[in-house]
Short mmCIF file of C-alpha atoms in Angstrom, two decimals:
data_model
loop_
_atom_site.label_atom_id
_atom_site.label_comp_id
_atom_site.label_asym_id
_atom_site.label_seq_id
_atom_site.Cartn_x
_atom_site.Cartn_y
_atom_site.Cartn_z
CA UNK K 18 94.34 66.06 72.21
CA UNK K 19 93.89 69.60 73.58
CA UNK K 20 93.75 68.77 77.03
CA UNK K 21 97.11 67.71 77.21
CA UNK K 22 98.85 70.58 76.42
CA UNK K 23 96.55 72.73 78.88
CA UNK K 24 97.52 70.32 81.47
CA UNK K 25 101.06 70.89 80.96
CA UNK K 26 100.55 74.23 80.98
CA UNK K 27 98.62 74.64 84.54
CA UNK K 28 101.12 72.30 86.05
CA UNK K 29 104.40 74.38 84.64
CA UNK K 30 102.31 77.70 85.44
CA UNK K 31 103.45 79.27 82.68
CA UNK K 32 101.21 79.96 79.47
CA UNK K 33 102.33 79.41 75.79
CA UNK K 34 101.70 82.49 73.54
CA UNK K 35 101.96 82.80 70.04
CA UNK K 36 103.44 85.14 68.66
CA UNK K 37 100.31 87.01 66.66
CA UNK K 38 99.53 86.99 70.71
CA UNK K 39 102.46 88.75 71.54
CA UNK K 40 102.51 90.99 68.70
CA UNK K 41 98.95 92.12 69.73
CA UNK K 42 99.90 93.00 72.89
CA UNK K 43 103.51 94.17 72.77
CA UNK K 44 103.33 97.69 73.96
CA UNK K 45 100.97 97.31 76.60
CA UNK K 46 102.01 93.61 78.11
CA UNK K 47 105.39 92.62 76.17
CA UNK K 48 103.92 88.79 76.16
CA UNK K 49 100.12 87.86 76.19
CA UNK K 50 99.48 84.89 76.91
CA UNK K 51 95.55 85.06 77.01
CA UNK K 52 93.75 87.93 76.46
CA UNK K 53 92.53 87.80 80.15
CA UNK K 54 95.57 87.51 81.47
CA UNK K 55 96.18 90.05 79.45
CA UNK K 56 93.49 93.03 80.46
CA UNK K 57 94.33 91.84 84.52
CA UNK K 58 97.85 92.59 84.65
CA UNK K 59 99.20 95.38 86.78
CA UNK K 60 102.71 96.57 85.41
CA UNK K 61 105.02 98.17 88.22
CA UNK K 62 107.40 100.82 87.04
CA UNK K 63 110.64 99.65 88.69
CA UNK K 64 112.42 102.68 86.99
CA UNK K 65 115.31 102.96 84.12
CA UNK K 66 112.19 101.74 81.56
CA UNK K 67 112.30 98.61 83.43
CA UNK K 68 108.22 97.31 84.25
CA UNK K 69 107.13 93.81 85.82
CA UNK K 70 103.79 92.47 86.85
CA UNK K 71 102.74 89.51 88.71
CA UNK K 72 101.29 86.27 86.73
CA UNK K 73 100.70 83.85 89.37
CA UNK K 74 101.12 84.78 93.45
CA UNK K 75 104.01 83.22 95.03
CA UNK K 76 104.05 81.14 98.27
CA UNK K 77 106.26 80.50 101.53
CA UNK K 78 108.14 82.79 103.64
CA UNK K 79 111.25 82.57 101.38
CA UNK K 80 111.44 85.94 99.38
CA UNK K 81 113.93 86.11 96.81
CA UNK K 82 116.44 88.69 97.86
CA UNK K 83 118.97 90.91 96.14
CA UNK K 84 122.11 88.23 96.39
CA UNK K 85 119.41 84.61 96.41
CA UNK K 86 120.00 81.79 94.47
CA UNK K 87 116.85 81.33 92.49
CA UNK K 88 115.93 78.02 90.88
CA UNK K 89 113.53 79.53 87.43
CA UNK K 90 111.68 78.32 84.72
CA UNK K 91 111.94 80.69 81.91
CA UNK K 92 110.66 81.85 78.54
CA UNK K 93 112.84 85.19 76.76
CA UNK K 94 111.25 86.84 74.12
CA UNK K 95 112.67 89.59 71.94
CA UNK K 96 110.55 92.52 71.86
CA UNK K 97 111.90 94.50 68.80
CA UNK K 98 111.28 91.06 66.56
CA UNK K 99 107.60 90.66 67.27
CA UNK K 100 107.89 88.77 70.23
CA UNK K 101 110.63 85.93 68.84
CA UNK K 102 111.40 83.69 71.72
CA UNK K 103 115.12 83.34 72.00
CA UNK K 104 114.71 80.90 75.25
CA UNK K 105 112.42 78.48 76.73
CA UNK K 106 113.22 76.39 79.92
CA UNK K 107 110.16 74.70 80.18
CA UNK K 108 111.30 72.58 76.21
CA UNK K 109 114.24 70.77 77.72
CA UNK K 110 112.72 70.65 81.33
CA UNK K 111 115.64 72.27 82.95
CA UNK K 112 115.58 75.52 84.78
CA UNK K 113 118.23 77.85 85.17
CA UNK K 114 119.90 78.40 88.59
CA UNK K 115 120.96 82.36 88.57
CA UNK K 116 123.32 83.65 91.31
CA UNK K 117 121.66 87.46 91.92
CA UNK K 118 124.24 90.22 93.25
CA UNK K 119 127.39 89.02 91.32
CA UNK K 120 126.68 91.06 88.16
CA UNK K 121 126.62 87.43 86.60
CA UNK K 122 122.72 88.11 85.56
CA UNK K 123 120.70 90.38 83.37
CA UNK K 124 120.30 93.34 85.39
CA UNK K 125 116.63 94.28 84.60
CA UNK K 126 115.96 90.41 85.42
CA UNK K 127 117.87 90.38 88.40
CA UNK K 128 116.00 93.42 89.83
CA UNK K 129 112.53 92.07 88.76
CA UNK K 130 113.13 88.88 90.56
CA UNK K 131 113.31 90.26 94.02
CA UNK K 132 110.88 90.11 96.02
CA UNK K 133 109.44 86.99 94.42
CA UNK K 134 108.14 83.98 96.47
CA UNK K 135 108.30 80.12 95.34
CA UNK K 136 105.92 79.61 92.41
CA UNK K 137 105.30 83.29 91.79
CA UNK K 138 105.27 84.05 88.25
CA UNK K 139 106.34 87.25 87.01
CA UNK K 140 106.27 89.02 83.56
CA UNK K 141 109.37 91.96 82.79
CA UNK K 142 109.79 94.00 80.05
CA UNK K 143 113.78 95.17 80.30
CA UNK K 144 114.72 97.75 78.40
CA UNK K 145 118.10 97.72 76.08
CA UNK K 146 120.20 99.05 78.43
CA UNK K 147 119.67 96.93 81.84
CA UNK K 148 118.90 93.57 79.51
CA UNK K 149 121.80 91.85 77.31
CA UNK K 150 124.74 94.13 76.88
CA UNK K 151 127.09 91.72 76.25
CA UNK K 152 127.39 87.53 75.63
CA UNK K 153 127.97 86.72 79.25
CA UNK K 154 124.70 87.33 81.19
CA UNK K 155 122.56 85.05 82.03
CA UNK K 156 120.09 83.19 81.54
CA UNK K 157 122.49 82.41 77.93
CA UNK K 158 120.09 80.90 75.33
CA UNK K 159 121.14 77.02 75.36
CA UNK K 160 120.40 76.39 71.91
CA UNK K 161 123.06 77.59 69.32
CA UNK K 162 120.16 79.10 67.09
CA UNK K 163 118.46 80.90 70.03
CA UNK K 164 121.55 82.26 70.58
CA UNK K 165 122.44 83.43 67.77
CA UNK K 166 118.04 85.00 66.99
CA UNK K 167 119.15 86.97 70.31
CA UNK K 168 122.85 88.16 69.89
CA UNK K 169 122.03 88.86 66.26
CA UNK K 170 118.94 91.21 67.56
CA UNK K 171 120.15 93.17 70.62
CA UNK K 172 124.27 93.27 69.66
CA UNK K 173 123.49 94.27 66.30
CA UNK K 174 124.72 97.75 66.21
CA UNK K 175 123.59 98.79 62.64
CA UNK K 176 119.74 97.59 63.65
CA UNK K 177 119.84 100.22 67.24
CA UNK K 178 121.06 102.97 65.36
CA UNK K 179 118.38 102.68 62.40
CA UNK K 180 115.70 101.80 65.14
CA UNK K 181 116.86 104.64 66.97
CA UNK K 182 117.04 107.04 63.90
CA UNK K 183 113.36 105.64 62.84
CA UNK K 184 111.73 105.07 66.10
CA UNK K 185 113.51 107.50 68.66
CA UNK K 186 114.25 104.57 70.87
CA UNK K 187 116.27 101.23 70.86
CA UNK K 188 113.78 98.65 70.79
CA UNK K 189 116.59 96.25 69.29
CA UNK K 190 117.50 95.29 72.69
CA UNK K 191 114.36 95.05 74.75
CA UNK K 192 113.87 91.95 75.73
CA UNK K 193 110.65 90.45 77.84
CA UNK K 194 110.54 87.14 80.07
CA UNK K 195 107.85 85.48 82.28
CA UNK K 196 109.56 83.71 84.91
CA UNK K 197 108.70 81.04 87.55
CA UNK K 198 110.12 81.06 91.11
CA UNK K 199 110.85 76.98 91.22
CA UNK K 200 113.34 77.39 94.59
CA UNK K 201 115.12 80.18 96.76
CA UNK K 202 118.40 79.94 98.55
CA UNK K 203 120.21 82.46 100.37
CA UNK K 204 124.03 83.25 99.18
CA UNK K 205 126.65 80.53 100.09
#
């Protein structure tokens, strides 16, 4: 019965965690996956807080480009709630098509996106402040209860300011996602 869920898993590229797994990795990976995948990844400061590393290598000529069309598999998990996931593309088998340069996407996704090549799979940690400042950016959770684990998380006010009075940071709104590069256009 195992074998069927690791097949899934090689085929989709991207690799379940639990969250104990993401909670014992958090600060140094955001989502852990496997302990070896883990200790191997490289994290890229892309400044403003905002890190990515690379999962899986990516294919093709087509790189994805500030104002692409991307075609992605996703899973969002919410950092300051020990790794919650708030979305998951791969559950309902449909990815999310995001429109890059119209301000229509999560800015610390947007900008770890580019530069991606089809079937590259890449892991970001976005800080509050370039992740989900408001209800409109995508990727929007499609289930009503995702949406409401991550709007009640990172829009909740009262939880920044006592994070930020106990911590010294928001951590309310950090959010991480691994993402898969299923398809790149260029702008219409």
């Amino acid at each position: 019965m195992r074998a069927l869920p690791l097949l899934c898993v090689a085929v989709s590229g991207l690799q379940p965690s639990t969250r104990r797994q993401f909670v014992a990795g958090a600060t140094s990976t955001a989502l852990a996956p496997a302990a070896a995948v883990a200790r191997d990844l490289q994290f890229k400061d892309l400044g403003d807080g905002l890190t990515v590393a690379q999962i899986t290598e990516g294919r093709g000529d087509a790189v994805v480009g500030r104002d692409s069309i991307v075609l992605v598999e996703l899973v969002g998990r919410l950092v300051g709630k020990q790794g919650w996931t708030f979305e998951d593309s791969r559950e309902d088998g449909d990815p999310y098509r995001l429109q890059l340069g119209q301000g229509l996407v999560v800015e610390g996704l947007e900008r770890a996106l580019v530069g991606a090549r089809v079937g590259e799979v890449r892991r970001t940690v976005v800080p509050s402040k370039l992740a989900y400042v408001d209800r409109v950016k995508e990727p929007v959770p499609r289930s009503p209860a995702f949406r409401n684990r991550l709007y009640g998380t990172v829009l909740n006010d009262n939880r920044k300011t006592q994070e930020t009075a106990g911590l010294g940071a928001d951590v309310a709104g950090v959010v991480a996602f691994d993402v898969k590069v299923l398809n790149i256009r260029p702008p219409r």
